[in-house]
Short mmCIF file of N, CA and C in Angstrom, two decimals:
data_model
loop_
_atom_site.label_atom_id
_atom_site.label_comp_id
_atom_site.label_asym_id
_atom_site.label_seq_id
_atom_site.Cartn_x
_atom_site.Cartn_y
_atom_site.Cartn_z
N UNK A 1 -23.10 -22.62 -12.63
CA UNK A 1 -23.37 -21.68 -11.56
C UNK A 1 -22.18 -20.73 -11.41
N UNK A 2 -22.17 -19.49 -11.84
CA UNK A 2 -21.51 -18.43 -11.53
C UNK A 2 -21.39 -17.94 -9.84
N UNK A 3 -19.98 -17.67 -9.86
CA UNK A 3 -19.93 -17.33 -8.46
C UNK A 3 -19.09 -16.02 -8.18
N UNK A 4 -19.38 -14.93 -7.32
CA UNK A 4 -19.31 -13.87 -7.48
C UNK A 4 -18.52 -13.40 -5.99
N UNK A 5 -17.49 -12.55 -5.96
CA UNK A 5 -16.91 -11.68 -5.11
C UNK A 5 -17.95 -10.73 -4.08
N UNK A 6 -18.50 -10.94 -3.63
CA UNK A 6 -19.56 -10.07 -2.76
C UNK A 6 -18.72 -9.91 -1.25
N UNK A 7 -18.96 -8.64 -0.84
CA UNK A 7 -18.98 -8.70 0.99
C UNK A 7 -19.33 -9.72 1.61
N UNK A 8 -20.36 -9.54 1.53
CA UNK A 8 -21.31 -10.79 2.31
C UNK A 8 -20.69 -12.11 2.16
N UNK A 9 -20.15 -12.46 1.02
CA UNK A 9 -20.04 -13.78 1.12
C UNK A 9 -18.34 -14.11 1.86
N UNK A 10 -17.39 -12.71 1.52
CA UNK A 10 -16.01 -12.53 2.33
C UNK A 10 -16.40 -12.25 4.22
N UNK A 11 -17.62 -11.82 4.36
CA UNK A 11 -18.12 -11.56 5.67
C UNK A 11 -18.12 -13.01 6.53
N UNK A 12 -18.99 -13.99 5.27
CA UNK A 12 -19.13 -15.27 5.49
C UNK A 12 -18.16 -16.41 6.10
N UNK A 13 -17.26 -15.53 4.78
CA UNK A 13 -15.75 -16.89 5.26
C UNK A 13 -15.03 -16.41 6.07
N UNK A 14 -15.15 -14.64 6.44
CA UNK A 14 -14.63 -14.65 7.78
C UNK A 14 -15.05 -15.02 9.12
N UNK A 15 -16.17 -15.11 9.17
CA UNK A 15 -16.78 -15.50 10.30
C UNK A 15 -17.00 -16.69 10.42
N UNK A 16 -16.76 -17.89 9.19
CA UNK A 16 -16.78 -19.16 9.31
C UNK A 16 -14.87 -20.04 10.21
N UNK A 17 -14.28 -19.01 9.14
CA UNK A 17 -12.74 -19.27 9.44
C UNK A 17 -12.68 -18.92 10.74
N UNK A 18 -12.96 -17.67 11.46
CA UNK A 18 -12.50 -17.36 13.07
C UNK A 18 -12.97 -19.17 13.94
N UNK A 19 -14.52 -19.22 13.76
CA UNK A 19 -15.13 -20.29 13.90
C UNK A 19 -13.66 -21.63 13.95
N UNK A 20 -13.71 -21.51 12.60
CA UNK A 20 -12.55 -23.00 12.41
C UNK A 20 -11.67 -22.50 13.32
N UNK A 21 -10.73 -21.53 13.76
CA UNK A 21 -9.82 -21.42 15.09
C UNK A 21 -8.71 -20.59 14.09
N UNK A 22 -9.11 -20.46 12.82
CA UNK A 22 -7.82 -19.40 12.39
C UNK A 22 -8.09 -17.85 12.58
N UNK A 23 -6.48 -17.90 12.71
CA UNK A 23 -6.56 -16.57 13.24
C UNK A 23 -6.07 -15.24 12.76
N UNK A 24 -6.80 -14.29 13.56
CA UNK A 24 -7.15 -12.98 12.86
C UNK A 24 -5.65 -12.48 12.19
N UNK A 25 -4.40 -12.35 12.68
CA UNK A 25 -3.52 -11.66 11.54
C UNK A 25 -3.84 -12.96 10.41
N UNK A 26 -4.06 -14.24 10.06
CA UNK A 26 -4.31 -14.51 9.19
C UNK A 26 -5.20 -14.57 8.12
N UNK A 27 -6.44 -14.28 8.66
CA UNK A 27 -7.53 -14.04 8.56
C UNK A 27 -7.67 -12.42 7.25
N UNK A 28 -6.58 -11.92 8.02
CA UNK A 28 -6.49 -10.29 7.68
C UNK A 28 -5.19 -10.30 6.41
N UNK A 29 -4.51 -11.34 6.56
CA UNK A 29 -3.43 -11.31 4.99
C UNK A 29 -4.36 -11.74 4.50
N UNK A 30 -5.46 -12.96 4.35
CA UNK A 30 -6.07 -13.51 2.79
C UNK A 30 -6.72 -12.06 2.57
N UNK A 31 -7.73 -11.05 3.56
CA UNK A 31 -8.61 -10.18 3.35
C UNK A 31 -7.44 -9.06 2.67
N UNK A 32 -6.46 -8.94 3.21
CA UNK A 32 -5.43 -8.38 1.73
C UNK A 32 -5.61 -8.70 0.80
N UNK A 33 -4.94 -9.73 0.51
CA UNK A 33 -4.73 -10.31 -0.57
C UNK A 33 -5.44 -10.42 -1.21
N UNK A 34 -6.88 -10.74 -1.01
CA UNK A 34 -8.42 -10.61 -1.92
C UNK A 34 -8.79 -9.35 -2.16
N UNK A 35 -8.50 -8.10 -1.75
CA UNK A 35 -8.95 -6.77 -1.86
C UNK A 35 -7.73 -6.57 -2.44
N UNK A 36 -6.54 -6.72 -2.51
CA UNK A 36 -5.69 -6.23 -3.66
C UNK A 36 -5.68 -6.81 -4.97
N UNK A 37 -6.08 -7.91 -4.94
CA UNK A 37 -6.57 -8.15 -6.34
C UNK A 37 -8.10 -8.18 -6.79
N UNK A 38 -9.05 -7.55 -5.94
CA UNK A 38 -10.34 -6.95 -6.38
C UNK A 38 -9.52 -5.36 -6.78
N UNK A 39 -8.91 -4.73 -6.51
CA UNK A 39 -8.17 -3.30 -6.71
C UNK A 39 -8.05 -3.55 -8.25
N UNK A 40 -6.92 -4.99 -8.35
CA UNK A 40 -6.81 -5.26 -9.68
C UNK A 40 -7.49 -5.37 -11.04
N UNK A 41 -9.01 -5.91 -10.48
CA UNK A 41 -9.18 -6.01 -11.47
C UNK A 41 -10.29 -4.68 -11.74
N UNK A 42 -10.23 -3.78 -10.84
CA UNK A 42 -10.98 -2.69 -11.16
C UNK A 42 -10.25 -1.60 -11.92
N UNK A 43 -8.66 -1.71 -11.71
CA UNK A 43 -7.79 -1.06 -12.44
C UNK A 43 -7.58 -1.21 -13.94
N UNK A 44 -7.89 -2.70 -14.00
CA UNK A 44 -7.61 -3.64 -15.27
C UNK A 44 -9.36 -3.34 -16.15
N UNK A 45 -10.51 -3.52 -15.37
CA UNK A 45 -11.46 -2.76 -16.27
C UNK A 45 -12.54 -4.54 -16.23
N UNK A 46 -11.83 -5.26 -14.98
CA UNK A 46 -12.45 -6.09 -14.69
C UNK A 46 -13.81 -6.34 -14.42
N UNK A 47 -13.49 -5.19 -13.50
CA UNK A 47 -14.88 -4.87 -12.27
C UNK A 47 -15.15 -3.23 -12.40
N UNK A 48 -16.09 -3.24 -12.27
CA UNK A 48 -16.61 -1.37 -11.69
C UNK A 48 -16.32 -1.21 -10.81
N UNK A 49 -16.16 -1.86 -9.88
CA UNK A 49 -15.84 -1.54 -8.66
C UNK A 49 -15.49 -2.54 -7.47
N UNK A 50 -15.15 -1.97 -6.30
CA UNK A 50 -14.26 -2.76 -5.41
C UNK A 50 -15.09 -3.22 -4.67
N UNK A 51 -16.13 -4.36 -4.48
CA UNK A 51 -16.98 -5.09 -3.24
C UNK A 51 -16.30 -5.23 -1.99
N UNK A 52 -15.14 -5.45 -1.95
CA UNK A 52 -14.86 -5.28 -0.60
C UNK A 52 -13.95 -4.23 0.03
N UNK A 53 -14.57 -3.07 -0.60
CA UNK A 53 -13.24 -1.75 0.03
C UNK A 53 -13.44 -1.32 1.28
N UNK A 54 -14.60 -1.80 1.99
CA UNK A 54 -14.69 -1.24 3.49
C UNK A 54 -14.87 -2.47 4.16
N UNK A 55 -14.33 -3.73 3.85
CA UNK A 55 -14.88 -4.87 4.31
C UNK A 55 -13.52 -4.58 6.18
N UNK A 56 -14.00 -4.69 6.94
CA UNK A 56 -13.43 -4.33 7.93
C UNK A 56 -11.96 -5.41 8.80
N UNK A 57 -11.29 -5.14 8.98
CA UNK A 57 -10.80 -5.84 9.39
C UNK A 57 -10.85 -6.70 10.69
N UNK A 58 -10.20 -8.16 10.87
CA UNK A 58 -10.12 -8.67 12.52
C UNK A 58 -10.05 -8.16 13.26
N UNK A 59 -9.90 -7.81 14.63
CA UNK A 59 -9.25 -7.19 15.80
C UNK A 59 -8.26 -8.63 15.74
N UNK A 60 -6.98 -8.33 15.36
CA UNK A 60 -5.48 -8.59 16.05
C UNK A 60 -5.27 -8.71 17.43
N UNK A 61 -5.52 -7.93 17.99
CA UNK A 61 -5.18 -7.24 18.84
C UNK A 61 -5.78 -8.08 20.48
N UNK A 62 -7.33 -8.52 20.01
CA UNK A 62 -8.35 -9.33 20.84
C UNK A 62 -7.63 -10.93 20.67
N UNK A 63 -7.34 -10.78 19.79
CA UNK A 63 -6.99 -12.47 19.60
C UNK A 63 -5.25 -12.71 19.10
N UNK A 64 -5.04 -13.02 20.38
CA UNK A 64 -3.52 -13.11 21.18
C UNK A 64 -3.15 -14.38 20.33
N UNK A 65 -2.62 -15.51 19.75
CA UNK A 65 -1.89 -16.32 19.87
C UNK A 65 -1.08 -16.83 20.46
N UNK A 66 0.00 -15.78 20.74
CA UNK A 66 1.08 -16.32 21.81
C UNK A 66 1.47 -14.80 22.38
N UNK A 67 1.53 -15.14 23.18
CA UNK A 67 2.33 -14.16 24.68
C UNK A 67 3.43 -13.90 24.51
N UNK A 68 3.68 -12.53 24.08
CA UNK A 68 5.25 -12.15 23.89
C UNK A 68 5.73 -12.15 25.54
N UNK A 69 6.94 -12.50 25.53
CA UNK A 69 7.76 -12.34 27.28
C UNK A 69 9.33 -11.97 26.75
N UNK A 70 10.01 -11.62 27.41
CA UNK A 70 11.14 -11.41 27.53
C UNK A 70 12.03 -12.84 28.09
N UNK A 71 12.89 -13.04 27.63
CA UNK A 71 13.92 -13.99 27.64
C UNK A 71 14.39 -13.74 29.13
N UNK A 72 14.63 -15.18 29.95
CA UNK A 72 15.24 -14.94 30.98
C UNK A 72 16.40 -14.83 30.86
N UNK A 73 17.27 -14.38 32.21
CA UNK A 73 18.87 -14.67 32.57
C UNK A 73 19.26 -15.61 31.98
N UNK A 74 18.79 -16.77 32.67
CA UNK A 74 19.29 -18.29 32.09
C UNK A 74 19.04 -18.37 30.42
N UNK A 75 18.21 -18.26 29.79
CA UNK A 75 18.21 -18.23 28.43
C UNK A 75 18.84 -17.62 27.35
N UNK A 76 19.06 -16.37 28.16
CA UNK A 76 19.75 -15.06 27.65
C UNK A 76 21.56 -15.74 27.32
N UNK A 77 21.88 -16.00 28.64
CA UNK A 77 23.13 -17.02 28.41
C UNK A 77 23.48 -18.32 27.43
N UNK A 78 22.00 -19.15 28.03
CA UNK A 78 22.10 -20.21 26.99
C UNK A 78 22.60 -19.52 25.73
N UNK A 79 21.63 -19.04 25.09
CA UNK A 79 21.48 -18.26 23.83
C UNK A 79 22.80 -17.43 23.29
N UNK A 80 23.15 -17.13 24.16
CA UNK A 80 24.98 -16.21 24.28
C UNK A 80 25.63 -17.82 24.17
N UNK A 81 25.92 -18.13 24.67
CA UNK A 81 26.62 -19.42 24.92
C UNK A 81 26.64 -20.35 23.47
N UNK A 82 25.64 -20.80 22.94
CA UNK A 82 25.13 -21.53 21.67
C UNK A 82 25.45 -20.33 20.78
N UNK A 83 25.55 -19.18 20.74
CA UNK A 83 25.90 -18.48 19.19
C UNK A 83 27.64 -18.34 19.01
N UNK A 84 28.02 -18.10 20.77
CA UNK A 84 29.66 -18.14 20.96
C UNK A 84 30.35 -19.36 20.47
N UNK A 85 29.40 -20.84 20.73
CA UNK A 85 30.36 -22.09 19.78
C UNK A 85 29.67 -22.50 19.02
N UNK A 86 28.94 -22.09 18.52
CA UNK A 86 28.39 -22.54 16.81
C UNK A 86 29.72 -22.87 16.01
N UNK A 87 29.93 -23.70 15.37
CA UNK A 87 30.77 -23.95 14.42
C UNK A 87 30.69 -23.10 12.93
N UNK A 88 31.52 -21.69 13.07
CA UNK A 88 31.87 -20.76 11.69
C UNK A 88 32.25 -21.38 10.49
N UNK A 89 32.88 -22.47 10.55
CA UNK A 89 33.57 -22.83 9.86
C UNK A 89 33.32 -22.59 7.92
N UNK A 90 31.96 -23.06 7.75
CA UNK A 90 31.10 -22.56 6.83
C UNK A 90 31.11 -21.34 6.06
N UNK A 91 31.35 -20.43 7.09
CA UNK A 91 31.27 -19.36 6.49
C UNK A 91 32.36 -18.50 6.88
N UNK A 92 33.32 -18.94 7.63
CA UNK A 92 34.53 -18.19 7.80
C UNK A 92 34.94 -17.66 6.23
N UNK A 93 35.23 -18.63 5.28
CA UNK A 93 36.07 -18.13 3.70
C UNK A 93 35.16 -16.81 3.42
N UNK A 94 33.79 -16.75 3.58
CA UNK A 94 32.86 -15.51 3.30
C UNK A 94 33.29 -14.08 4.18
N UNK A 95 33.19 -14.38 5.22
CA UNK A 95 33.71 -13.15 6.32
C UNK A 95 35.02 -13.13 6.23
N UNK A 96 36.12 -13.94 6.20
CA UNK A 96 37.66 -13.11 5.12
C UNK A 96 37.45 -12.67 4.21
N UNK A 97 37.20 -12.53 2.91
CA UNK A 97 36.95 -12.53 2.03
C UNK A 97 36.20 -10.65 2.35
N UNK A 98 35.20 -10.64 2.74
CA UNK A 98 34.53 -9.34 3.08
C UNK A 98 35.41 -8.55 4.00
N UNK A 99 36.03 -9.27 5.06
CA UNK A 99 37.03 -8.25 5.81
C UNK A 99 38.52 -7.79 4.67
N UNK A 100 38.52 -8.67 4.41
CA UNK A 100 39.99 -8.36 3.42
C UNK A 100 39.67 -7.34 2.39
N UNK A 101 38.32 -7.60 2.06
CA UNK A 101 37.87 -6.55 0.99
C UNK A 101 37.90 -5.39 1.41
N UNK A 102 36.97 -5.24 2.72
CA UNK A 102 36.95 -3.86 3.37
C UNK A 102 38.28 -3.21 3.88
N UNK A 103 39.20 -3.77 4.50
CA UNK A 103 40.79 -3.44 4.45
C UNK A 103 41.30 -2.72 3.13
N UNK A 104 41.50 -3.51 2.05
CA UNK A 104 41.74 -3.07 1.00
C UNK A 104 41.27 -1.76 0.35
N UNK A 105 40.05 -2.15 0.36
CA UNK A 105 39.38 -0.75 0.04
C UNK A 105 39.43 0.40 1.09
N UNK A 106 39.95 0.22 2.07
CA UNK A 106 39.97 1.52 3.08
C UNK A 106 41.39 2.17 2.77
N UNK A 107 42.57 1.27 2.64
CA UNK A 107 43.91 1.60 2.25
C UNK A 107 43.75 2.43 1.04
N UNK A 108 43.01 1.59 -0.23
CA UNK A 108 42.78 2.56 -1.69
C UNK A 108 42.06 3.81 -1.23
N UNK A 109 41.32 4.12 -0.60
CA UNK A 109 40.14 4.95 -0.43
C UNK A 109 41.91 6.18 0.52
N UNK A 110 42.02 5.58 1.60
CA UNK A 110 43.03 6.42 2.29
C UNK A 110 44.25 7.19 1.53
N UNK A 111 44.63 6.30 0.90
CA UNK A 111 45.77 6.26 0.02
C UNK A 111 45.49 7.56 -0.86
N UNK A 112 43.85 7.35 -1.90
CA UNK A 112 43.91 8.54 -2.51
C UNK A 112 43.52 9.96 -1.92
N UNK A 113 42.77 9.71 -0.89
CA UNK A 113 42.51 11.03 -0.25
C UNK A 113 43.89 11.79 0.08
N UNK A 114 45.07 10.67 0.65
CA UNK A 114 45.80 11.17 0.68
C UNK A 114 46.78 12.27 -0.36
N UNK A 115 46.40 11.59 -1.38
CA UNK A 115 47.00 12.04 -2.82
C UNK A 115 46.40 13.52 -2.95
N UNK A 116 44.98 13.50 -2.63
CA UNK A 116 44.34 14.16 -3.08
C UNK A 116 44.65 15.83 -1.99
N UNK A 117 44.56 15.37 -1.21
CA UNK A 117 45.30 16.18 0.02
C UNK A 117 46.67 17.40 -0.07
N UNK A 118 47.62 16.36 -0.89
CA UNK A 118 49.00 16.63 -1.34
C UNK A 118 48.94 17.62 -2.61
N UNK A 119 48.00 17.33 -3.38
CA UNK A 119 47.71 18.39 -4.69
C UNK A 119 46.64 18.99 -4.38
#
């Protein structure tokens, strides 16, 4: 039994998947991802053509997941507070290493403009 790329049947699994509780930005990457490689293989000489080039997208927009809010006072601090004593230690040798570089190179960089200035 051959099985075939149709609308209808991408219509199908979208309206089965909302059903199962997944949701529409996800819903809308696979419907990418399946229409960019139906693109493919119409480029490639796969297909005649693209079955799902007007296949429409979710509304996003209707189906919220989570509630963006703004961070309170208190969190805002927490959050200040926990990044102020994180332990650097890790990566301190990386950030010398990049500051010393950038020093250096500002002195060379200064140095010749200066030169360059003089002649």
């Amino acid at each position: 039994m051959k099985k075939y790329i149709t609308r209808d049947s991408m219509e199908k699994w979208m309206n089965r998947s909302e059903k199962d509780g997944m949701g529409a930005r996800t819903r809308n990457t696979y419907r990418a991802a399946i229409i960019a490689f139906c693109n493919w293989c119409v480029e490639t000489d796969r297909m005649a053509a693209n079955p799902l080039s007007r296949l429409c997208a979710a509304d996003e927009h209707a189906d919220k997941r989570k509630q963006r809010r703004a961070l309170t006072e208190e969190e805002l601090n927490r959050l200040f507070t926990a990044a102020r004593l994180r332990p650097l230690a890790e990566s301190w040798p990386q950030v010398n290493c990049f500051v010393r570089y950038r020093k250096e190179r500002s002195q060379v960089v200064a140095q010749k403009s200066h030169c360059f200035l003089k002649n």
